[in-house]
Coordinates of N, CA and C in Angstrom, one line a residue:
M1 N 6.7 -10.4 2.0 CA 7.9 -11.3 2.1 C 7.9 -11.9 3.5
A2 N 8.3 -13.1 3.6 CA 8.7 -13.5 4.8 C 9.9 -13.2 5.5
P3 N 10.1 -12.7 6.7 CA 11.5 -12.3 7.1 C 12.3 -13.4 7.5
Q4 N 13.6 -13.4 7.1 CA 14.6 -14.2 7.7 C 14.7 -14.1 9.3
S5 N 15.1 -15.0 9.6 CA 15.4 -15.0 11.5 C 16.0 -13.9 11.7
H6 N 17.4 -13.6 10.8 CA 18.2 -12.8 11.4 C 17.8 -11.2 11.0
L7 N 16.4 -11.0 10.3 CA 15.8 -10.0 9.9 C 14.8 -9.3 11.0
I8 N 14.7 -10.4 12.0 CA 13.6 -10.0 13.0 C 14.1 -9.3 14.3
P9 N 13.9 -8.2 14.6 CA 14.6 -7.6 15.4 C 14.1 -7.9 16.9
S10 N 15.2 -7.8 17.5 CA 15.1 -8.3 19.0 C 14.4 -6.9 19.9
R11 N 14.6 -5.7 19.3 CA 14.1 -4.7 20.2 C 12.8 -4.1 19.0
G12 N 11.6 -3.5 19.5 CA 10.8 -2.9 18.7 C 10.4 -3.6 17.4
A13 N 10.1 -4.7 18.0 CA 9.5 -5.6 16.5 C 8.4 -5.3 16.0
K14 N 7.5 -4.5 16.7 CA 6.3 -4.0 16.1 C 6.4 -2.6 15.0
R15 N 7.7 -2.1 15.0 CA 8.3 -1.5 14.0 C 8.8 -2.0 12.7
A16 N 8.8 -3.3 12.9 CA 9.5 -3.7 11.3 C 8.7 -4.1 10.5
H17 N 9.2 -3.7 9.1 CA 8.2 -3.7 8.0 C 9.1 -4.4 6.9
Y18 N 8.4 -5.6 6.3 CA 8.9 -6.1 5.1 C 8.3 -6.0 4.1
D19 N 7.6 -4.8 3.9 CA 7.0 -4.4 2.6 C 7.9 -3.7 1.7
K20 N 8.0 -4.3 0.2 CA 9.0 -3.8 -0.7 C 9.0 -2.3 -0.9
E21 N 7.3 -2.2 -1.1 CA 7.3 -0.4 -1.5 C 8.0 0.5 -0.3
M22 N 7.9 0.1 0.7 CA 8.4 1.2 1.8 C 9.9 0.9 1.8
I23 N 10.4 -0.3 1.8 CA 11.9 -0.4 1.7 C 12.2 0.3 0.7
H24 N 11.9 0.4 -0.7 CA 12.2 1.0 -2.1 C 12.3 2.8 -1.9
S25 N 11.3 3.0 -1.0 CA 10.8 4.4 -0.9 C 12.3 4.9 0.1
I26 N 12.5 4.3 1.0 CA 13.7 4.7 2.0 C 14.9 4.8 1.2
L27 N 15.2 3.8 0.5 CA 16.4 3.6 -0.2 C 16.4 4.8 -1.3
D28 N 15.2 5.2 -1.9 CA 15.5 6.1 -3.0 C 15.4 7.1 -2.4
E29 N 15.0 7.5 -1.2 CA 15.4 9.0 -0.6 C 16.7 9.1 0.1
A30 N 17.2 8.0 0.6 CA 18.6 8.3 1.2 C 19.6 8.4 0.2
L31 N 20.6 9.1 0.5 CA 21.8 9.2 -0.5 C 22.7 8.4 -0.3
F32 N 23.0 8.1 0.9 CA 24.3 7.3 1.4 C 24.0 6.2 2.1
C33 N 24.6 5.2 2.1 CA 24.4 3.9 3.1 C 25.8 3.6 3.9
T34 N 25.7 2.8 4.5 CA 27.0 2.2 5.6 C 27.2 0.7 5.0
I35 N 28.3 0.1 4.6 CA 28.2 -1.0 4.1 C 29.4 -1.9 5.1
S36 N 28.9 -2.8 5.6 CA 29.7 -3.4 7.1 C 30.2 -4.9 6.6
Y37 N 31.3 -5.3 6.7 CA 31.8 -6.6 6.4 C 32.9 -7.0 7.2
V38 N 33.6 -8.0 7.2 CA 34.7 -8.4 8.2 C 35.8 -8.6 7.2
F39 N 36.9 -8.3 7.3 CA 38.2 -8.6 6.6 C 39.4 -8.6 7.5
E40 N 40.0 -10.2 7.4 CA 41.0 -10.5 8.1 C 40.8 -10.8 9.6
N41 N 39.2 -11.1 10.0 CA 38.8 -10.9 11.2 C 38.6 -9.5 12.0
K42 N 38.6 -8.7 11.2 CA 38.4 -7.3 11.8 C 37.1 -6.7 10.9
P43 N 36.2 -6.0 11.7 CA 35.2 -5.4 11.2 C 35.5 -4.1 10.5
F44 N 34.6 -3.8 9.6 CA 34.8 -2.6 8.8 C 33.3 -1.8 8.4
S45 N 33.1 -0.9 8.5 CA 32.0 0.0 8.1 C 32.4 1.1 7.2
I46 N 31.9 1.0 6.0 CA 32.3 2.0 5.2 C 31.0 2.7 4.7
P47 N 30.8 4.3 4.7 CA 29.9 5.0 4.2 C 30.3 5.1 2.5
T48 N 29.1 5.3 1.8 CA 29.4 5.5 0.4 C 28.0 5.8 -0.2
A49 N 28.1 6.4 -1.3 CA 26.6 6.7 -2.3 C 26.0 5.4 -2.8
F50 N 25.1 5.6 -2.9 CA 24.3 4.5 -3.6 C 23.4 4.7 -4.5
V51 N 22.6 3.9 -5.4 CA 21.5 4.1 -6.1 C 20.6 2.6 -6.0
R52 N 19.2 2.7 -6.3 CA 18.7 1.6 -6.4 C 17.9 1.5 -7.7
R53 N 17.9 0.4 -8.3 CA 16.9 0.2 -9.6 C 16.6 -1.1 -9.4
E54 N 14.9 -1.1 -9.6 CA 14.4 -2.4 -9.4 C 14.7 -3.3 -8.2
N55 N 15.3 -4.4 -8.2 CA 15.6 -5.1 -6.9 C 17.1 -5.2 -6.8
K56 N 17.9 -4.2 -7.0 CA 19.2 -4.1 -6.7 C 19.7 -2.8 -6.2
L57 N 20.5 -2.7 -5.5 CA 21.2 -1.5 -4.9 C 22.8 -1.5 -5.6
Y58 N 23.1 -0.7 -5.9 CA 24.6 -0.3 -6.6 C 25.4 0.8 -6.1
I59 N 26.6 0.5 -5.9 CA 27.7 1.4 -5.4 C 28.6 1.5 -6.6
H60 N 29.7 2.3 -6.4 CA 30.8 2.5 -7.2 C 32.0 3.0 -6.5
G61 N 33.3 2.3 -7.1 CA 34.4 2.9 -6.4 C 35.7 2.7 -7.3
S62 N 37.1 3.2 -6.8 CA 38.1 3.0 -7.6 C 38.6 1.4 -7.7
V63 N 39.0 1.2 -9.2 CA 39.3 -0.1 -9.3 C 40.6 -0.4 -8.2
G64 N 41.1 0.4 -7.6 CA 42.1 0.4 -6.7 C 41.9 0.4 -5.4
S65 N 40.8 0.5 -5.2 CA 40.1 0.5 -3.8 C 40.0 -0.9 -3.1
H66 N 41.1 -1.0 -2.1 CA 41.1 -2.0 -1.2 C 39.5 -2.7 -0.7
F67 N 38.5 -1.8 -0.4 CA 37.1 -2.0 -0.1 C 36.6 -2.4 -1.3
I68 N 36.7 -1.7 -2.3 CA 35.9 -2.5 -3.7 C 36.4 -3.8 -3.8
W69 N 37.7 -4.2 -3.8 CA 38.4 -5.4 -4.1 C 38.0 -6.4 -3.1
E70 N 37.7 -6.3 -2.0 CA 36.9 -7.0 -1.2 C 35.5 -7.1 -1.2
L71 N 34.8 -6.3 -1.5 CA 33.4 -6.6 -1.9 C 33.1 -7.4 -2.8
E72 N 33.7 -7.2 -4.1 CA 33.6 -7.6 -5.4 C 34.1 -9.3 -5.4
K73 N 34.2 -9.8 -4.1 CA 34.9 -11.3 -3.9 C 33.3 -11.8 -3.7
G74 N 32.6 -10.8 -3.3 CA 31.2 -11.6 -2.7 C 31.1 -11.9 -1.5
V75 N 31.9 -11.3 -0.5 CA 31.8 -11.6 1.2 C 30.5 -11.1 1.3
P76 N 30.1 -11.8 2.4 CA 28.8 -10.9 3.0 C 28.8 -9.6 3.7
V77 N 27.9 -9.0 3.4 CA 27.5 -8.0 3.8 C 26.5 -7.3 4.6
C78 N 26.4 -6.4 5.2 CA 25.2 -5.8 6.1 C 25.0 -4.4 5.6
I79 N 24.1 -3.8 4.9 CA 24.1 -2.7 4.2 C 22.8 -2.0 5.1
S80 N 23.3 -0.8 5.5 CA 22.1 0.1 6.6 C 22.0 1.3 5.8
V81 N 20.8 2.0 6.3 CA 20.3 3.1 5.8 C 19.4 4.0 6.8
M82 N 19.6 5.2 7.2 CA 18.6 5.7 8.5 C 18.4 7.1 7.7
L83 N 17.2 7.3 7.8 CA 16.5 9.0 7.5 C 15.9 9.4 9.0
V84 N 16.3 10.6 9.6 CA 15.8 10.8 11.0 C 14.8 12.2 10.6
D85 N 13.6 11.7 10.9 CA 12.6 12.8 10.7 C 12.2 13.7 11.8
A86 N 12.5 13.5 12.9 CA 12.1 14.3 14.0 C 12.9 13.6 15.1
L87 N 13.2 14.6 16.4 CA 13.6 14.3 17.4 C 12.2 14.2 18.5
V88 N 12.3 13.2 19.2 CA 11.1 12.8 20.0 C 11.5 13.2 21.7
V89 N 10.9 14.5 22.0 CA 11.1 15.0 23.2 C 10.0 14.7 24.3
A90 N 10.4 14.1 25.2 CA 9.5 13.4 26.4 C 9.7 14.2 27.5
K91 N 8.8 13.4 28.5 CA 9.1 14.3 30.0 C 10.1 14.1 30.7
S92 N 10.6 12.8 30.2 CA 11.9 12.1 31.0 C 12.9 12.2 29.9
A93 N 14.2 11.8 30.2 CA 15.3 11.5 29.2 C 15.2 10.0 29.0
F94 N 14.6 9.3 29.7 CA 14.5 7.9 29.6 C 13.5 7.7 28.4
S95 N 12.3 8.4 28.4 CA 11.6 8.3 27.2 C 11.6 9.1 26.1
H96 N 12.7 9.9 25.7 CA 12.9 10.5 24.9 C 13.3 9.3 23.7
S97 N 13.0 9.7 22.3 CA 13.1 8.9 21.1 C 13.5 9.4 19.9
V98 N 13.4 8.7 18.8 CA 13.7 9.6 17.5 C 12.5 8.9 16.4
N99 N 12.2 10.1 15.8 CA 11.1 9.6 14.4 C 12.1 9.1 13.4
Y100 N 12.1 8.2 12.9 CA 12.9 7.7 11.7 C 12.6 6.6 10.8
R101 N 13.2 6.4 9.8 CA 12.9 5.3 8.7 C 14.2 4.7 8.5
S102 N 14.5 3.3 8.4 CA 15.6 2.8 8.2 C 15.6 1.7 7.6
V103 N 16.7 1.1 7.0 CA 16.6 -0.2 6.2 C 17.7 -1.1 6.6
V104 N 17.8 -2.3 6.7 CA 19.2 -3.2 6.9 C 18.9 -3.9 6.1
L105 N 20.0 -4.1 5.3 CA 19.9 -5.4 4.1 C 21.1 -6.2 4.4
F106 N 20.8 -7.7 3.9 CA 22.3 -8.7 4.0 C 22.3 -9.0 2.4
S107 N 23.3 -9.0 2.0 CA 23.6 -9.4 0.8 C 24.9 -9.7 0.5
Q108 N 25.5 -9.8 -0.7 CA 26.7 -10.1 -1.4 C 26.8 -9.4 -2.8
G109 N 28.2 -8.4 -2.6 CA 28.5 -7.9 -4.0 C 28.6 -8.6 -5.1
E110 N 28.2 -8.1 -6.5 CA 28.4 -8.5 -7.8 C 28.9 -7.5 -8.7
K111 N 30.3 -7.8 -9.2 CA 30.7 -6.8 -10.1 C 30.4 -6.8 -11.4
I112 N 29.8 -5.6 -11.9 CA 28.8 -5.4 -13.2 C 30.0 -5.3 -14.0
E113 N 30.2 -6.3 -15.0 CA 30.9 -6.5 -16.1 C 30.2 -5.9 -17.5
D114 N 28.9 -5.7 -17.7 CA 28.2 -5.2 -18.8 C 28.7 -3.8 -18.9
P115 N 29.2 -3.3 -20.0 CA 29.5 -1.9 -20.3 C 28.2 -1.0 -20.3
A116 N 26.9 -1.5 -20.7 CA 26.0 -0.7 -20.7 C 25.3 -0.7 -19.4
L117 N 25.3 -1.7 -18.6 CA 25.0 -1.3 -17.4 C 25.6 -0.8 -16.6
K118 N 26.9 -0.6 -16.7 CA 27.7 0.1 -15.8 C 27.6 1.8 -16.1
W119 N 27.4 2.0 -17.4 CA 27.2 3.4 -17.7 C 26.1 3.8 -17.2
N120 N 25.0 2.8 -17.2 CA 23.5 3.4 -16.9 C 23.7 3.8 -15.4
M121 N 24.4 2.9 -14.5 CA 24.3 2.8 -13.2 C 24.9 4.5 -12.7
L122 N 26.1 4.6 -13.3 CA 26.7 5.9 -13.3 C 25.9 6.9 -13.7
E123 N 24.9 6.7 -14.8 CA 24.0 7.8 -14.9 C 23.2 7.9 -13.6
W124 N 22.5 6.8 -13.4 CA 21.6 7.1 -12.5 C 21.9 7.4 -11.1
L125 N 23.0 7.2 -10.6 CA 23.6 7.5 -9.3 C 24.0 9.1 -9.3
T126 N 24.7 9.6 -10.4 CA 24.8 11.0 -10.8 C 23.6 11.8 -10.7
N127 N 22.6 11.3 -11.5 CA 21.2 12.0 -11.2 C 20.6 12.0 -9.8
K128 N 20.9 11.0 -9.1 CA 20.5 11.0 -7.9 C 20.9 12.1 -6.8
I129 N 22.0 11.9 -6.9 CA 22.9 12.9 -6.0 C 22.9 14.4 -6.6
V130 N 22.9 14.5 -8.0 CA 22.6 16.0 -8.3 C 21.5 15.6 -9.4
P131 N 20.1 15.9 -9.1 CA 19.1 15.5 -10.2 C 18.9 16.1 -11.4
N132 N 19.0 15.5 -12.7 CA 19.2 16.0 -14.0 C 20.5 16.7 -14.4
S133 N 21.5 16.1 -13.7 CA 22.9 17.0 -14.2 C 23.7 16.0 -15.1
W134 N 23.3 14.6 -15.5 CA 24.4 13.6 -16.1 C 24.3 14.6 -17.6
D135 N 23.5 14.7 -18.4 CA 23.4 15.4 -19.5 C 23.7 16.8 -19.8
Y136 N 23.9 17.6 -18.6 CA 24.7 18.9 -18.4 C 26.1 18.7 -18.4
L137 N 26.7 17.7 -17.8 CA 28.2 17.7 -17.4 C 28.9 17.3 -18.5
R138 N 30.1 17.2 -18.6 CA 31.2 16.9 -19.8 C 30.8 15.4 -19.6
P139 N 30.6 14.9 -20.7 CA 30.5 13.0 -20.7 C 31.5 12.5 -20.3
M140 N 31.5 11.2 -19.6 CA 32.6 10.8 -18.9 C 33.3 9.9 -20.0
K141 N 34.8 10.0 -19.6 CA 35.6 9.5 -20.7 C 35.3 7.5 -20.5
E142 N 36.1 7.1 -21.4 CA 36.3 5.5 -21.7 C 36.9 5.1 -20.4
N143 N 38.2 5.8 -20.4 CA 39.4 5.5 -19.3 C 38.6 5.8 -18.0
E144 N 37.8 6.9 -17.5 CA 37.4 6.9 -16.5 C 36.4 5.8 -16.0
V145 N 35.6 5.3 -16.9 CA 34.7 4.0 -16.7 C 35.6 3.1 -16.4
R146 N 36.7 2.8 -17.1 CA 37.6 1.8 -16.6 C 38.2 1.9 -15.5
K147 N 38.3 2.8 -15.2 CA 39.1 3.1 -13.2 C 38.0 3.0 -12.5
T148 N 36.6 2.7 -12.7 CA 35.4 2.4 -12.0 C 35.1 1.2 -11.8
T149 N 35.1 0.8 -10.6 CA 34.1 -0.6 -10.2 C 32.9 -0.4 -10.1
V150 N 31.8 -1.1 -10.4 CA 30.5 -1.0 -10.1 C 29.9 -2.2 -9.4
L151 N 29.3 -2.1 -8.3 CA 28.9 -3.5 -7.7 C 27.3 -3.4 -7.5
A152 N 26.7 -4.5 -7.6 CA 25.3 -4.7 -7.3 C 25.0 -5.6 -6.1
F153 N 24.1 -5.4 -5.4 CA 23.7 -6.2 -4.2 C 22.1 -6.2 -4.4
D154 N 22.0 -8.1 -4.3 CA 20.4 -8.2 -4.7 C 19.4 -7.4 -3.2
I155 N 18.7 -6.8 -3.3 CA 17.7 -6.7 -2.1 C 16.4 -7.8 -1.8
D156 N 17.0 -8.7 -1.3 CA 16.1 -9.8 -1.1 C 16.0 -10.0 0.6
E157 N 17.0 -10.1 1.3 CA 17.4 -10.4 2.8 C 17.2 -8.8 3.2
V158 N 16.0 -8.5 3.5 CA 16.0 -6.9 3.6 C 14.7 -6.7 4.9
S159 N 14.8 -5.9 5.7 CA 14.0 -5.1 6.6 C 13.9 -3.5 6.7
A160 N 12.7 -3.0 7.0 CA 12.9 -1.6 7.3 C 12.1 -1.5 9.0
K161 N 12.7 -0.4 9.2 CA 12.0 -0.1 10.7 C 11.7 1.5 10.6
A162 N 10.6 1.7 11.5 CA 10.2 3.2 11.2 C 9.5 3.4 12.9
R163 N 9.8 4.7 13.2 CA 8.9 5.3 14.3 C 8.3 6.5 13.7
T164 N 7.1 6.9 14.1 CA 6.1 8.2 13.8 C 5.5 8.5 15.1
G165 N 5.3 9.7 15.6 CA 4.1 10.1 16.4 C 4.9 10.7 17.5
M166 N 3.9 11.1 18.4 CA 4.6 11.9 19.7 C 5.3 10.9 20.6
P167 N 5.6 11.5 21.8 CA 6.5 10.8 22.8 C 5.4 9.7 23.3
N168 N 6.0 8.5 24.2 CA 5.1 7.7 24.9 C 5.6 7.8 26.2
D169 N 5.2 8.9 27.2 CA 5.7 9.1 28.3 C 5.0 8.0 29.3
E170 N 5.8 7.7 30.3 CA 5.3 6.8 31.2 C 3.8 7.7 32.0
E171 N 2.9 6.7 32.1 CA 1.6 7.3 33.0 C 2.0 8.6 34.0
E172 N 2.7 8.2 34.9 CA 3.0 9.0 36.0 C 3.7 10.2 35.7
D173 N 4.4 10.2 34.2 CA 5.0 11.4 34.2 C 4.2 12.1 33.3
K174 N 3.0 12.0 33.0 CA 1.9 12.9 31.9 C 1.6 14.0 32.5
P175 N 1.1 14.0 33.7 CA 0.9 15.0 34.7 C 1.9 16.3 34.9
L176 N 3.2 15.7 34.5 CA 4.3 16.8 34.9 C 4.2 18.2 34.1
P177 N 4.6 19.2 34.9 CA 4.5 20.5 33.8 C 6.0 20.4 33.4
V178 N 6.2 19.6 32.5 CA 7.5 19.3 31.5 C 7.1 19.4 30.1
W179 N 7.6 20.4 29.1 CA 7.4 20.0 27.8 C 7.6 19.3 27.0
S180 N 6.6 18.7 26.2 CA 7.0 17.2 25.6 C 6.3 17.6 23.9
G181 N 7.2 16.6 23.1 CA 6.8 16.9 21.8 C 7.6 16.3 20.9
I182 N 7.5 16.9 19.4 CA 8.5 16.6 18.7 C 9.5 17.9 18.0
I183 N 10.6 17.6 17.5 CA 11.3 18.6 17.0 C 11.5 18.2 15.7
P184 N 10.7 18.5 14.4 CA 10.8 17.9 13.4 C 12.6 18.2 12.7
I185 N 12.8 17.3 12.0 CA 14.5 17.7 11.3 C 14.2 17.5 9.9
E186 N 14.9 18.3 9.1 CA 14.7 18.1 7.4 C 16.0 18.5 6.9
T187 N 16.0 17.7 6.1 CA 17.5 17.7 5.1 C 17.2 18.4 3.8
S188 N 17.5 19.6 3.8 CA 17.4 20.2 2.4 C 18.9 20.5 1.6
R189 N 18.3 21.0 0.5 CA 19.5 21.6 -0.2 C 19.5 23.1 -0.5
R190 N 20.6 23.7 -0.2 CA 20.5 25.1 0.0 C 21.2 25.7 -1.4
D191 N 21.4 27.1 -1.6 CA 21.4 27.8 -2.9 C 22.7 27.3 -3.0
P192 N 23.3 26.7 -4.3 CA 24.6 26.5 -5.0 C 25.4 27.8 -4.7
V193 N 26.7 27.3 -4.1 CA 27.7 28.3 -4.1 C 28.8 28.1 -5.2
P194 N 29.2 29.1 -6.2 CA 29.9 28.6 -7.3 C 31.6 29.0 -6.9
D195 N 32.5 27.9 -7.7 CA 33.8 28.1 -7.4 C 34.3 29.3 -8.1
E196 N 35.6 29.5 -8.0 CA 36.1 30.5 -8.7 C 36.1 30.7 -10.3
L197 N 36.0 29.4 -10.9 CA 36.0 29.0 -12.2 C 34.6 29.2 -12.6
S198 N 33.7 29.4 -11.8 CA 32.3 29.3 -12.2 C 31.4 30.6 -12.0
R199 N 32.1 31.8 -11.2 CA 31.4 32.8 -10.9 C 30.7 33.5 -12.1
N200 N 31.1 33.6 -13.2 CA 30.6 34.1 -14.6 C 29.9 33.0 -15.4
I201 N 29.6 31.8 -15.0 CA 28.8 31.0 -15.7 C 27.3 31.1 -15.2
P202 N 26.2 31.2 -15.7 CA 25.0 31.1 -15.3 C 24.6 29.8 -14.7
L203 N 24.0 30.0 -13.5 CA 23.5 28.7 -12.8 C 22.5 28.0 -13.8
P204 N 22.9 26.7 -14.0 CA 22.0 25.8 -14.9 C 20.6 25.8 -14.3
E205 N 19.4 25.3 -15.1 CA 18.0 25.0 -14.6 C 17.9 24.1 -13.7
H206 N 18.7 23.1 -13.8 CA 18.7 21.7 -12.8 C 19.4 22.2 -11.5
L207 N 20.0 23.2 -11.1 CA 20.6 23.4 -10.1 C 19.8 24.8 -9.3
M208 N 18.9 25.3 -9.9 CA 18.1 26.4 -9.4 C 17.6 25.9 -8.0
P209 N 17.3 26.7 -7.2 CA 16.6 26.4 -5.8 C 15.3 26.1 -6.4
G210 N 14.9 24.8 -5.6 CA 13.6 24.4 -5.8 C 13.4 23.1 -6.9
S211 N 14.4 23.1 -7.6 CA 14.3 22.4 -8.8 C 14.8 20.7 -8.5
K212 N 14.0 19.7 -9.0 CA 14.7 18.4 -9.0 C 14.2 17.7 -9.9

């Protein structure tokens, strides 16, 4: 994929990637993105859940949401995602860094009118947030779907950046008796905690620790 000029980073250009497989893997692992746009000459950035299917990114929101109203007009947006894998601890604060994987996407929203695709997207997103939960839950009602807007964004003008490995200390700092290395960061799902109405309901298999 040939990068657009505005996708070429001004710093850390060697960390940029345009490989679809890498971009998709980051989007599939991340649960949330931040969508930035301009409304009445003011900048807005809204975090929201999303799901990817093929070459589109999907979000949903209330039909009464001003955020959704604006995006369904097709205004230009910048969508960003970042996964942190480790803190990089160098021998100097200046050389500290982060091991990460990120995606920046420029696109425009398209309102999904097809009922079947709308239902599918809600199922995809639900199962991404809580894997294998869609068929277990009380089915969505038609009026709930009508109250929900689904937007799609093409994944075309997109790039990824990533950093891996140990600190890049300055040569004069390497002999210093200062500890350096990485501190791995992991995001994990802990054991489910029931509310008052579910204390006597067996934990379903898809919520069992370690299941996915």
